[in-house]
Short mmCIF file of C-alpha atoms and ligand atoms in Angstrom, two decimals:
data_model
loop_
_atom_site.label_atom_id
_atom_site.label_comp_id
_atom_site.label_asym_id
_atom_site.label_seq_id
_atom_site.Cartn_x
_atom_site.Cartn_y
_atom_site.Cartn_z
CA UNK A 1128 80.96 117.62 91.02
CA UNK A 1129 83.92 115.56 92.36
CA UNK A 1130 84.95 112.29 92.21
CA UNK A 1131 87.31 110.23 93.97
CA UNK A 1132 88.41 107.40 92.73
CA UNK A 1133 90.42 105.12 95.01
CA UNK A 1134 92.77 102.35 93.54
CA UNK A 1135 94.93 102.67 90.03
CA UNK A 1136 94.89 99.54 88.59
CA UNK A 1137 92.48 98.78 84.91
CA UNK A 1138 89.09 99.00 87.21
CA UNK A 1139 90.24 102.20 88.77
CA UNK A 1140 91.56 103.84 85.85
CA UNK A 1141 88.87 102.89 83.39
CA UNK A 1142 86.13 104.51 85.96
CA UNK A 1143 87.97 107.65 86.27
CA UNK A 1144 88.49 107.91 82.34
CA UNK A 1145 84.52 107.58 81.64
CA UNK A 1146 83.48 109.42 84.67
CA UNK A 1147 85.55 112.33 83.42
CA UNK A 1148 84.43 111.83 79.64
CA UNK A 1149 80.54 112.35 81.60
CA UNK A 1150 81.13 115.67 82.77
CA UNK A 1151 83.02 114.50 86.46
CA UNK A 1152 86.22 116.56 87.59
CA UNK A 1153 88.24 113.29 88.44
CA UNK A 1154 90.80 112.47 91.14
CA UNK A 1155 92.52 109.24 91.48
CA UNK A 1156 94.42 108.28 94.87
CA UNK A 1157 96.79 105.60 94.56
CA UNK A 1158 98.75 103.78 97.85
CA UNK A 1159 101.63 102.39 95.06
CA UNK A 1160 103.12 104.85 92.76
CA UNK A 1161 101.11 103.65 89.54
CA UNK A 1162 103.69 101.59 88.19
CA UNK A 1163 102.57 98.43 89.29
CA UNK A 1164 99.81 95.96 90.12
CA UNK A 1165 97.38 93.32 89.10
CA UNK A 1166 96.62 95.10 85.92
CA UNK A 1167 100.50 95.17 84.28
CA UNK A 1168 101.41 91.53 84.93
CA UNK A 1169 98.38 89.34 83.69
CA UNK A 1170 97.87 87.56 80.60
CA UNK A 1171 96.33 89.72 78.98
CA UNK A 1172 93.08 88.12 77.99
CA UNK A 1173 89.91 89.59 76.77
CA UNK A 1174 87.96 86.70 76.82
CA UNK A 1175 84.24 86.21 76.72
CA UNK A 1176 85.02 82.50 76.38
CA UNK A 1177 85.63 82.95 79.95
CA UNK A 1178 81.78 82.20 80.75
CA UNK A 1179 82.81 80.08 83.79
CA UNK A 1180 83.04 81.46 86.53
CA UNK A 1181 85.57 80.56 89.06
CA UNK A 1182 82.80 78.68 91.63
CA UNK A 1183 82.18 76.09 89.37
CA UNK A 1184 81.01 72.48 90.02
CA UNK A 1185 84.64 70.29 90.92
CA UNK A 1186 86.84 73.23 91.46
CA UNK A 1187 86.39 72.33 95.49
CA UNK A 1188 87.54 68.92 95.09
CA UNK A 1189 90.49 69.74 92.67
CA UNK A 1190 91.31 72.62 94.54
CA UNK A 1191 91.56 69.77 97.80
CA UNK A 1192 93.76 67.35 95.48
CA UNK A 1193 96.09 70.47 94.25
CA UNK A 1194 96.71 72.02 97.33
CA UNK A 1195 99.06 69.82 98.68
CA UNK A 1196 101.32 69.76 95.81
CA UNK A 1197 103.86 72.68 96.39
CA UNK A 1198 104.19 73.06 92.50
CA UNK A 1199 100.56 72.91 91.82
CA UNK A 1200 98.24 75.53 90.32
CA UNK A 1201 96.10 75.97 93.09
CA UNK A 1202 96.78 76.62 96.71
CA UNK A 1203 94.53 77.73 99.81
CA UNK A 1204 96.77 78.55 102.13
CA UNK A 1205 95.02 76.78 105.61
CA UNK A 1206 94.50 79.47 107.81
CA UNK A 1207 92.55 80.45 110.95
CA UNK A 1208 90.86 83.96 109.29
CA UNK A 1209 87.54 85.08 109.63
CA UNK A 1210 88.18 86.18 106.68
CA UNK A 1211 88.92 83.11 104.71
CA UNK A 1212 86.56 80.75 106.26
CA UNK A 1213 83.29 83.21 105.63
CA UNK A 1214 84.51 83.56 101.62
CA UNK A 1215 85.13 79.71 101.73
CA UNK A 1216 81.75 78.61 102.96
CA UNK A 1217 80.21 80.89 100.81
CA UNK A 1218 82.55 79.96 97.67
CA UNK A 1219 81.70 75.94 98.49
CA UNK A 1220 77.83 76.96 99.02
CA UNK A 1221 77.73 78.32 95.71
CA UNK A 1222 80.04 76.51 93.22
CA UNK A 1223 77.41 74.23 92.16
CA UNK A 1224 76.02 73.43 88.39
CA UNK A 1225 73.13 75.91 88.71
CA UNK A 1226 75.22 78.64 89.55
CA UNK A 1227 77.31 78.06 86.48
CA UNK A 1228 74.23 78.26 84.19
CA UNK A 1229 73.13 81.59 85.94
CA UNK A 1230 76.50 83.13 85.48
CA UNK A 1231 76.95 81.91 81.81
CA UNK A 1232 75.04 84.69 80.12
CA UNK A 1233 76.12 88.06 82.28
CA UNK A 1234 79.78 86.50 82.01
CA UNK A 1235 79.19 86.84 77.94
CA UNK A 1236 77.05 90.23 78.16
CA UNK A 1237 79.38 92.18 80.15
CA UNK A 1238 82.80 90.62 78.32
CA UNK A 1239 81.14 91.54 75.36
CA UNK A 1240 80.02 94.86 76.03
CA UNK A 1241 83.75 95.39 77.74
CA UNK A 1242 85.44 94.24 74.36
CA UNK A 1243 83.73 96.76 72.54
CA UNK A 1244 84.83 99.50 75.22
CA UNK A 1245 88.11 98.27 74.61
CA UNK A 1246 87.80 98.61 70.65
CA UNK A 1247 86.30 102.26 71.57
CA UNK A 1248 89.05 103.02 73.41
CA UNK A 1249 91.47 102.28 70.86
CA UNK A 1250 90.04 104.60 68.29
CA UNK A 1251 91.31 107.05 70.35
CA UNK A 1252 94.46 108.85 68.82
CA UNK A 1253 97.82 107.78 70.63
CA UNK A 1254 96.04 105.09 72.36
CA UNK A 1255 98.16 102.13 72.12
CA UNK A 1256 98.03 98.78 73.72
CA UNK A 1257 98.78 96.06 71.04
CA UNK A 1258 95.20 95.12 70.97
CA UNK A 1259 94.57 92.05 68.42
CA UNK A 1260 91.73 90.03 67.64
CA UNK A 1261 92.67 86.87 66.74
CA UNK A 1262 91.15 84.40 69.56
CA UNK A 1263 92.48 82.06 72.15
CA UNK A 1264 93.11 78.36 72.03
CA UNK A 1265 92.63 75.73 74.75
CA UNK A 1266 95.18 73.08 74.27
CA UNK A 1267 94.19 69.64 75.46
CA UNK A 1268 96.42 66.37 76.28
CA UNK A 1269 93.92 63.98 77.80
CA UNK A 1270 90.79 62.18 76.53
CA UNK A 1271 88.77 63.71 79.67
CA UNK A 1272 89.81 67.05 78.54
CA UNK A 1273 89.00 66.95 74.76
CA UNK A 1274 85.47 65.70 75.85
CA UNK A 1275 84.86 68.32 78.57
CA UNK A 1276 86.32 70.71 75.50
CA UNK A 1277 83.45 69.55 73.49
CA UNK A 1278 81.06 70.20 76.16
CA UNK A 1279 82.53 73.42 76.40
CA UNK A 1280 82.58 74.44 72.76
CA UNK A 1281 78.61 73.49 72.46
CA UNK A 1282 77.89 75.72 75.70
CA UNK A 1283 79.65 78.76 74.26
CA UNK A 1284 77.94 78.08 70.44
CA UNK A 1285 74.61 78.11 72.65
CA UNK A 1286 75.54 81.55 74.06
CA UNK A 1287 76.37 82.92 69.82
CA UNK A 1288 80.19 82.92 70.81
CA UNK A 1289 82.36 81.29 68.10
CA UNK A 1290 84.35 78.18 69.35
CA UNK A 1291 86.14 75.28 67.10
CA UNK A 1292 87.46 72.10 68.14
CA UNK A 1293 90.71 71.58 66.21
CA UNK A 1294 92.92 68.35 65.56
CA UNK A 1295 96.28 68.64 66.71
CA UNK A 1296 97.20 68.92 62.83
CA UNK A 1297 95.18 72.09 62.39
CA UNK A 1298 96.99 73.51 65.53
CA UNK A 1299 100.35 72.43 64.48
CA UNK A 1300 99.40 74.27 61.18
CA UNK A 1301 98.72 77.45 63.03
CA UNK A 1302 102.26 77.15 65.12
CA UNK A 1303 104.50 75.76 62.68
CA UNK A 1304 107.78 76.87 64.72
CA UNK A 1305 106.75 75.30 67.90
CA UNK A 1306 106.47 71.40 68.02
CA UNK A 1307 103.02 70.31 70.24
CA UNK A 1308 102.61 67.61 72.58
CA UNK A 1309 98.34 67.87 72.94
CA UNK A 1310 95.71 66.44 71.59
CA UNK A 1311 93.67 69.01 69.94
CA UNK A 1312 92.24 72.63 71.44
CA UNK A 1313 89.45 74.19 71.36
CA UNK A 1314 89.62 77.65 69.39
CA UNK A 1315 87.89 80.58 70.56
CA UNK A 1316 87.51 82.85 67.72
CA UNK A 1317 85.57 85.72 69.64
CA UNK A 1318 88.53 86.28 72.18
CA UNK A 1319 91.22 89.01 71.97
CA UNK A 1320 94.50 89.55 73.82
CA UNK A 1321 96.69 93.45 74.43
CA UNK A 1322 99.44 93.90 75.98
CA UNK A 1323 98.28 95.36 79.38
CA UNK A 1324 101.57 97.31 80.32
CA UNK A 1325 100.72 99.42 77.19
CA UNK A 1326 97.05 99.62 77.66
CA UNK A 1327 97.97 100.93 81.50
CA UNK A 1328 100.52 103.52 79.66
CA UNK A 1329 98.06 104.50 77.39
CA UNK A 1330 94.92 105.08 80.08
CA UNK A 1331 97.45 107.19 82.73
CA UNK A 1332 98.45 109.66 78.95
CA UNK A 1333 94.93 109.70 78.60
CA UNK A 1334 93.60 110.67 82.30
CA UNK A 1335 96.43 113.27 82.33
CA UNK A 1336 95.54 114.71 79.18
CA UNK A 1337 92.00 114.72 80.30
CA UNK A 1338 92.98 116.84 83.66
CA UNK A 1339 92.44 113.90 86.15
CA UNK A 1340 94.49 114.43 89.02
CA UNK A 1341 96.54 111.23 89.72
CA UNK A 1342 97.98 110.96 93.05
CA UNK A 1343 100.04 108.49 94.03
CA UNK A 1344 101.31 107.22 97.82
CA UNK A 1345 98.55 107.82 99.74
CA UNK A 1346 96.24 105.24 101.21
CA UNK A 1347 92.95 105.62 102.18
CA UNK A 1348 92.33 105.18 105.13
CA UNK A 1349 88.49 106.44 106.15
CA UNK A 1350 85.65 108.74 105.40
CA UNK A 1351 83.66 110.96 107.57
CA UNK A 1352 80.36 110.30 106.66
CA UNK A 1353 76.84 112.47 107.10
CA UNK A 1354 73.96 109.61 107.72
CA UNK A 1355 74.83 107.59 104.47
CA UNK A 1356 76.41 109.18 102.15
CA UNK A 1357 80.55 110.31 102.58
CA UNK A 1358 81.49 113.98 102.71
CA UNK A 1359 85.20 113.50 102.62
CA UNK A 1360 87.88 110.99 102.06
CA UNK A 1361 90.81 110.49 104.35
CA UNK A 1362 94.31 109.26 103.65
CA UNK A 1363 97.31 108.51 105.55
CA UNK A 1364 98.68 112.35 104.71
CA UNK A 1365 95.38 114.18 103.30
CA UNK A 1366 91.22 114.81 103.54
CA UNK A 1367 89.19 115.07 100.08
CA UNK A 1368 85.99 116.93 99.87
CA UNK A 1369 84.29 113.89 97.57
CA UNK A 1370 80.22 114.06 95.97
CA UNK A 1371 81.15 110.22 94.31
CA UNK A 1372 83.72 107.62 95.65
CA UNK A 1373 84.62 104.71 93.37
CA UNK A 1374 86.25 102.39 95.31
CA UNK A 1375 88.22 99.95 92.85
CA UNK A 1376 91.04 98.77 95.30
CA UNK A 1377 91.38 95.43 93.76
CA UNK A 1378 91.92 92.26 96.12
CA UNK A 1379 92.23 95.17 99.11
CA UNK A 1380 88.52 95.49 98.40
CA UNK A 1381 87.15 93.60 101.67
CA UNK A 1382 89.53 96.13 103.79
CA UNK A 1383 88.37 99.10 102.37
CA UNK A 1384 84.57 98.22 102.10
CA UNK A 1385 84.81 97.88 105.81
CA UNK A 1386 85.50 101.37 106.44
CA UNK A 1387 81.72 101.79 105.75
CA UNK A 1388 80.55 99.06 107.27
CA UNK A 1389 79.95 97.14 104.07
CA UNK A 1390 80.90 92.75 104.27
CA UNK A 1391 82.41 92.26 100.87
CA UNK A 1392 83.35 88.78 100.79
CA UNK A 1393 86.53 89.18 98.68
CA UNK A 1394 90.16 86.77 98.80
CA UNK A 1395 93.47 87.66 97.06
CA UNK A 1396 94.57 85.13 95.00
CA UNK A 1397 97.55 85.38 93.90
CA UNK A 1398 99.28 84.48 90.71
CA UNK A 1399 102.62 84.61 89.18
CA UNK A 1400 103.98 85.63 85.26
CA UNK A 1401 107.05 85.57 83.29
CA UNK A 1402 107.47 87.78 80.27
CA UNK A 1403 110.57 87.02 77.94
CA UNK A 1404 111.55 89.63 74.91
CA UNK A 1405 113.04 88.66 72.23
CA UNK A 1406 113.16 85.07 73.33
CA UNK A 1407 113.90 81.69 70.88
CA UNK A 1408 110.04 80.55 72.75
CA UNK A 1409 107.59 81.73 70.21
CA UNK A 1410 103.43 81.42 69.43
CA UNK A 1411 101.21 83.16 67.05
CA UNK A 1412 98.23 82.67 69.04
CA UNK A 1413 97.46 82.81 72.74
CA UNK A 1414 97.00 79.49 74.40
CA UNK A 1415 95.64 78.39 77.79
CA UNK A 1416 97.29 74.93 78.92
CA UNK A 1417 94.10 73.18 80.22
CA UNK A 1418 95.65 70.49 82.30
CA UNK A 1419 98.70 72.32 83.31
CA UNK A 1420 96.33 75.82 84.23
CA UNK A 1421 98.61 78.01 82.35
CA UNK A 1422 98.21 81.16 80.42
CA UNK A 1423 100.65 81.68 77.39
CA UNK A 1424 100.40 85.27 75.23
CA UNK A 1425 102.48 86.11 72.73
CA UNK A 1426 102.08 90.66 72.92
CA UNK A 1427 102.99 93.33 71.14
CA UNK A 1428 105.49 92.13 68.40
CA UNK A 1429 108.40 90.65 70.69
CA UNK A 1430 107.15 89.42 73.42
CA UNK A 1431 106.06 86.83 75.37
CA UNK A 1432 104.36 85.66 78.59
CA UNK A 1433 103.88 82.24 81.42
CA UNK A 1434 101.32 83.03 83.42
CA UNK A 1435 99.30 81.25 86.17
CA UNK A 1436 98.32 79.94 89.59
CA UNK A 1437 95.68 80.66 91.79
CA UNK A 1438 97.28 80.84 95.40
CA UNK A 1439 94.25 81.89 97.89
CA UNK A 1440 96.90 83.83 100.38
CA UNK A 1441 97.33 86.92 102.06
CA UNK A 1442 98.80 89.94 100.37
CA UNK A 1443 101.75 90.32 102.73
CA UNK A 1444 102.99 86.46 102.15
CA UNK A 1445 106.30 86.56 100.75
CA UNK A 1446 105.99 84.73 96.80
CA UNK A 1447 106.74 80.60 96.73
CA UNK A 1448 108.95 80.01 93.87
CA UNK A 1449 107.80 76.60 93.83
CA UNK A 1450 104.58 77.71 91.85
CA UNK A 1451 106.87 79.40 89.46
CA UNK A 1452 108.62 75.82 88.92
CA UNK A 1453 105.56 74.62 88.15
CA UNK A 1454 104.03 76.67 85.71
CA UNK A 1455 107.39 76.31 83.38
CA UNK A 1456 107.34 72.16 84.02
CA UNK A 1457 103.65 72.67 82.52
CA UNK A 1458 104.91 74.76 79.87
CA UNK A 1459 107.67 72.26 78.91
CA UNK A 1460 105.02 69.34 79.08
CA UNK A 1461 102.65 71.13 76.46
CA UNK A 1462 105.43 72.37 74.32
CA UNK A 1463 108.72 70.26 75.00
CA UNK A 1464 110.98 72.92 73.48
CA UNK A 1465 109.99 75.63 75.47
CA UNK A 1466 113.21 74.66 78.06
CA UNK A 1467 112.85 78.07 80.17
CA UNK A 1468 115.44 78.49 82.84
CA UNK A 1469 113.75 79.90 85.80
CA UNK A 1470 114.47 83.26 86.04
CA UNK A 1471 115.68 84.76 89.40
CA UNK A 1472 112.77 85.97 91.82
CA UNK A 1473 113.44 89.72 90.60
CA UNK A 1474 112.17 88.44 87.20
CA UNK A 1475 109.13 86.93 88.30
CA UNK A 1476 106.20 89.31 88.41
CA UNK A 1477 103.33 88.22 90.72
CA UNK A 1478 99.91 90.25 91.64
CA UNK A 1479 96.50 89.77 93.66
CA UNK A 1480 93.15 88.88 91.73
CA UNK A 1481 90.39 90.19 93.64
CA UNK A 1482 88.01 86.94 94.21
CA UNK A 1483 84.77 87.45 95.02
CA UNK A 1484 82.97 84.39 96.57
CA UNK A 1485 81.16 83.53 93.60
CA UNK A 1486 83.17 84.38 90.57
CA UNK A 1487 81.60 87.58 89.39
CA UNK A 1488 82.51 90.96 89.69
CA UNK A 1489 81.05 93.26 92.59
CA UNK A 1490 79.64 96.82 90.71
CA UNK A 1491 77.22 98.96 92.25
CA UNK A 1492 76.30 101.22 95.20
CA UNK A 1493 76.78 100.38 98.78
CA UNK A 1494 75.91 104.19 99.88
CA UNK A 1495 74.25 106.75 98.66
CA UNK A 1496 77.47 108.18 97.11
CA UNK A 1497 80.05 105.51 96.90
CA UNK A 1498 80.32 102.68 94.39
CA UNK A 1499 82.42 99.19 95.20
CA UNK A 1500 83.73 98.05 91.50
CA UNK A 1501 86.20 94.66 92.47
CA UNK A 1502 85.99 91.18 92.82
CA UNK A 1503 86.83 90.81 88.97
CA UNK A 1504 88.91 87.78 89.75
CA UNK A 1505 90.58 85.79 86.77
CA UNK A 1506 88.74 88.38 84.03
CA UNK A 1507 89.39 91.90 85.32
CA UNK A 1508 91.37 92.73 82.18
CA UNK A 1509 88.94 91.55 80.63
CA UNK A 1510 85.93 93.16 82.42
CA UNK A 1511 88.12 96.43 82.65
CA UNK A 1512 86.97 99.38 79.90
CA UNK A 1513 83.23 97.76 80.38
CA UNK A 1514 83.52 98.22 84.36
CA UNK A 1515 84.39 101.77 83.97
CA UNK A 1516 81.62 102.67 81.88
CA UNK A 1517 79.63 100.67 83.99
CA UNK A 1518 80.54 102.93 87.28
CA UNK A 1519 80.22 105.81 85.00
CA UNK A 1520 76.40 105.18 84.04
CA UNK A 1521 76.04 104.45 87.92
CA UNK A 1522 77.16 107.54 88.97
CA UNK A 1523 75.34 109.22 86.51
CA UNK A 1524 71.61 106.91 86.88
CA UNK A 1525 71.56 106.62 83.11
CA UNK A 1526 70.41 102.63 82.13
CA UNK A 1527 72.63 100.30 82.41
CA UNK A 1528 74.40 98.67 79.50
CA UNK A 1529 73.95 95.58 80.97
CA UNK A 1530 72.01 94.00 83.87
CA UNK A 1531 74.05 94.45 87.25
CA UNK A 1532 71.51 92.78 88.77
CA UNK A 1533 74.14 89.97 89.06
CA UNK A 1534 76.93 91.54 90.57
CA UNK A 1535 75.07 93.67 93.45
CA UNK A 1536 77.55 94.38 96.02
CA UNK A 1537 75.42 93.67 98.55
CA UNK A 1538 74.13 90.04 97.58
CA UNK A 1539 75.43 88.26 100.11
CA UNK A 1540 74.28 90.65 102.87
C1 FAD B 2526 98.82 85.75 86.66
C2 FAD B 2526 97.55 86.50 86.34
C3 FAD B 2526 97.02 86.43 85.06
C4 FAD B 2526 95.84 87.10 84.76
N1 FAD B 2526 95.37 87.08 83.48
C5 FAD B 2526 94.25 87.77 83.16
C6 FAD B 2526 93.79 87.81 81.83
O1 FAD B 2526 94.40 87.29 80.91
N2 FAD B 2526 92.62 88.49 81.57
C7 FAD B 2526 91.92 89.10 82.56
O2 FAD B 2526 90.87 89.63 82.27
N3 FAD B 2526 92.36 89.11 83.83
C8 FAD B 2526 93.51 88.46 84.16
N4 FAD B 2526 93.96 88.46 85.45
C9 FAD B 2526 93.16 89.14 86.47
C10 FAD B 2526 93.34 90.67 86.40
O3 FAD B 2526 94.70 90.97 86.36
C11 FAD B 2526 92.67 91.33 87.61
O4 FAD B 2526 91.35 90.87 87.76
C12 FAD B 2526 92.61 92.85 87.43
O5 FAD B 2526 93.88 93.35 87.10
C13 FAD B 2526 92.09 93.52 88.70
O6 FAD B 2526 92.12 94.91 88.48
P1 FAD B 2526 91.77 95.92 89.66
O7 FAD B 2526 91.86 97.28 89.12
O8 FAD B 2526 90.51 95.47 90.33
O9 FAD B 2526 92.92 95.63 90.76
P2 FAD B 2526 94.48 96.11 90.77
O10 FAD B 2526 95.03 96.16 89.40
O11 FAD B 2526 95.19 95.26 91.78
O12 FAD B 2526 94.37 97.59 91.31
C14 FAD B 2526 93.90 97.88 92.61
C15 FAD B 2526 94.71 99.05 93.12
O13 FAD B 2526 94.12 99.56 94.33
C16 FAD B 2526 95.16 100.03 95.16
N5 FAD B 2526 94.70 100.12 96.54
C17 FAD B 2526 94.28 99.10 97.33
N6 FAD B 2526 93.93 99.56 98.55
C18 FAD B 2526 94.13 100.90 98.54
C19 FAD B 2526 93.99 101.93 99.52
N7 FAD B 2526 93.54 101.66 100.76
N8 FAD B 2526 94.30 103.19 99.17
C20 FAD B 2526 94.76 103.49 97.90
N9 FAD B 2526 94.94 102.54 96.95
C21 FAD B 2526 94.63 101.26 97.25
C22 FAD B 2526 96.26 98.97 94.97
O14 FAD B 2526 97.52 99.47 95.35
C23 FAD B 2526 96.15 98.68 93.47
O15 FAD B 2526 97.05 99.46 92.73
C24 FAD B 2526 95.16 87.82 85.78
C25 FAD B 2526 95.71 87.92 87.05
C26 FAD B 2526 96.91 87.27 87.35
C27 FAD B 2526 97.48 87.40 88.73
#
């Protein structure tokens, strides 16, 4: 039986590696040249702390007060799309408080269940990808944001994940070499970071070992269909006879769920990283900037990474180094040593989250034969090996590992 599997970023690749290990003879079709996308520049988070999802109660008004600052962490770009506007009623309609208590427990289940694909995967011989497990901290500056960090830390003890609020003592004990201007943070013990260019590295060894068939450069571009279900896939240079289609295409998810008829209310959103080797800027632990909405991950031995920004664009818009400016003025505010030059735009790595309209992932059938796995948003590292498997027990109608009730592709139809 034969698979196609369209997109090669973690969502894609994951699906094709446990719809192979099922008994599926696996291709993987690729518009890029699988060097590149979402899934190499991120943070590198595998977070379960991340139990918020984006629609959340206030993000609509910050996200009004950010936008017009050029340097600021979040940006809608004002637009006349269809496009935008549907995925923007339907993110205001449902970032309310109720929402967030829905979300709150499949956010933990499948991050959970994803972290221990991960730890699965890395049994495997040769299968690097600098995993550690040594948790995340929030760092905090203002008074507001040590209380909402309490509020926080009691939600996640609620849900059994282990959080600590820590005095700015204990985290100065944990990162002796770098001097801190915060508060306090709140320490996530249950969170664990990789280093996703290696975890990519290691799943591509693995497919090809495994006899997928990779191909790279061609873009789907249709199926011919027989009443529901698709006979054959078409790209810009070939046709595929196809019994499955998994279509992980990341934040091109809306375009290429409308090529059988399927609404997937889906925005890029853009953000921006900077990795440094070698560098004088060092951390022992992973650390999200609360105010200043930056991600910083120090991965595999020498390295480490800026991340951030949430720029609600198009994919084609050319990248606005202003953003860049500001995530290293955040860094510098948090950590006054860190004095990063800003690198020239051929340093700056930037990629597309796939944002659904309500913050969680999109997994499941729209046909009879194809499955939509996007909309991962801010935790599709995270969500990544768990996805896969996900698609995998799909394809395959075994039970679920955890309820997908919650990210039905078709929910807002
Ligand atoms: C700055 C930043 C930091 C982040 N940090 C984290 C983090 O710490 N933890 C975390 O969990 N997540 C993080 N994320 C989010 C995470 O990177 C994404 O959610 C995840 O990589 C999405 O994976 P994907 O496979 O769905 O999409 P992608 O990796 O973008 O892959 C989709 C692929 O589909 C291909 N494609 C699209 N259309 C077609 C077509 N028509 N034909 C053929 N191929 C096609 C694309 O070329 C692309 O290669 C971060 C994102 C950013 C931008």
């Amino acid at each position: 039986m034969k698979a196609i599997v369209i997109g090669g970023g973690i969502i894609g690749l994951s699906s094709a590696h446990y719809l192979q290990q099922s008994g599926w003879e696996v291709t993987v079709i690729e518009k890029n040249n699988f060097e590149d996308n979402a899934s190499y520049g991120n943070a590198g988070y595998l977070c379960p702390s991340h139990f918020i999802p984006l629609a959340s109660p206030g993000i609509v008004q910050q996200g009004f007060t950010l936008m017009w600052n050029p340097r600021s962490a979040f940006y809608v770009e004002p637009r006349l799309s269809w496009s935008l506007i549907s995925w923007g009623l339907k993110f205001m309609k449902v970032a309310t408080k109720e929402h967030l208590e829905k979300s709150a427990v499949p956010l933990r289940d499948i991050a959970l269940f994803s972290q221990h694909c991960y730890e699965e995967l890395g049994k495997i011989p040769g299968f690097e990808m600098a995993y550690e497990h040594k948790g995340l901290l929030e760092y905090y500056q203002t008074e507001a944001r040590e209380e909402h960090s309490h509020h926080f830390a009691d939600e996640a003890k609620k849900l059994g994940l282990e959080a600590e609020m820590l005095t700015l003592e204990q985290v100065q004990a944990m990162e002796p070499q770098a001097k801190l201007n915060i508060r306090g943070a709140l320490y996530f013990k249950c969170d664990a970071h990789l280093y996703p260019q290696k975890l990519m590295q290691s799943m591509k060894s693995l497919l090809q070992q495994n006899n997928v068939t990779m191909i790279g450069g061609e873009e789907l571009i249709g199926f011919e269909m027989q009443n529901s279900k698709v006979q054959k896939v078409k790209t810009n240079s070939n046709v595929y006879d196809a019994n499955l289609v998994v279509m992980a295409t990341g934040a091109w998810g809306r375009e290429t769920a409308k090529m059988i008829g399927h609404d997937l209310l889906l925005m890029p959103g853009r953000g921006y990283s900077i990795t440094l080797q070698d560098s004088p800027f060092k951390l022992n632990y992973p650390a999200v900037l609360q105010e200043g909405r930056v991600a910083i991950t120090p991965m595999d031995g020498n390295k480490i990474r800026f991340g951030g920004t949430m720029e609600i664009t198009s994919t084609t818009k050319p990248p606005r180094m202003n953003r860049v400016i500001g995530i290293l003025e955040a860094v510098q505010q948090f950590l006054p040593e860190f004095k990063i030059p800003l690198p020239p735009q051929k340093d700056v790595w930037y990629g597309y989250r796939p944002c659904s309209a309500d913050g969680l992932p999109y997994i499941g059938k729209v046909k009879e034969n194809v499955i939509v796995a996007t909309g991962h948003a801010m935790i599709g590292l995270s969500l990544g090996a768990g996805t896969g498997k996900l698609v995998s027990e799909i394809a395959n109608g075994e039970k679920p590992s955890v309820d997908l009730k919650p990210y039905n592709p078709s929910r807002f139809s």
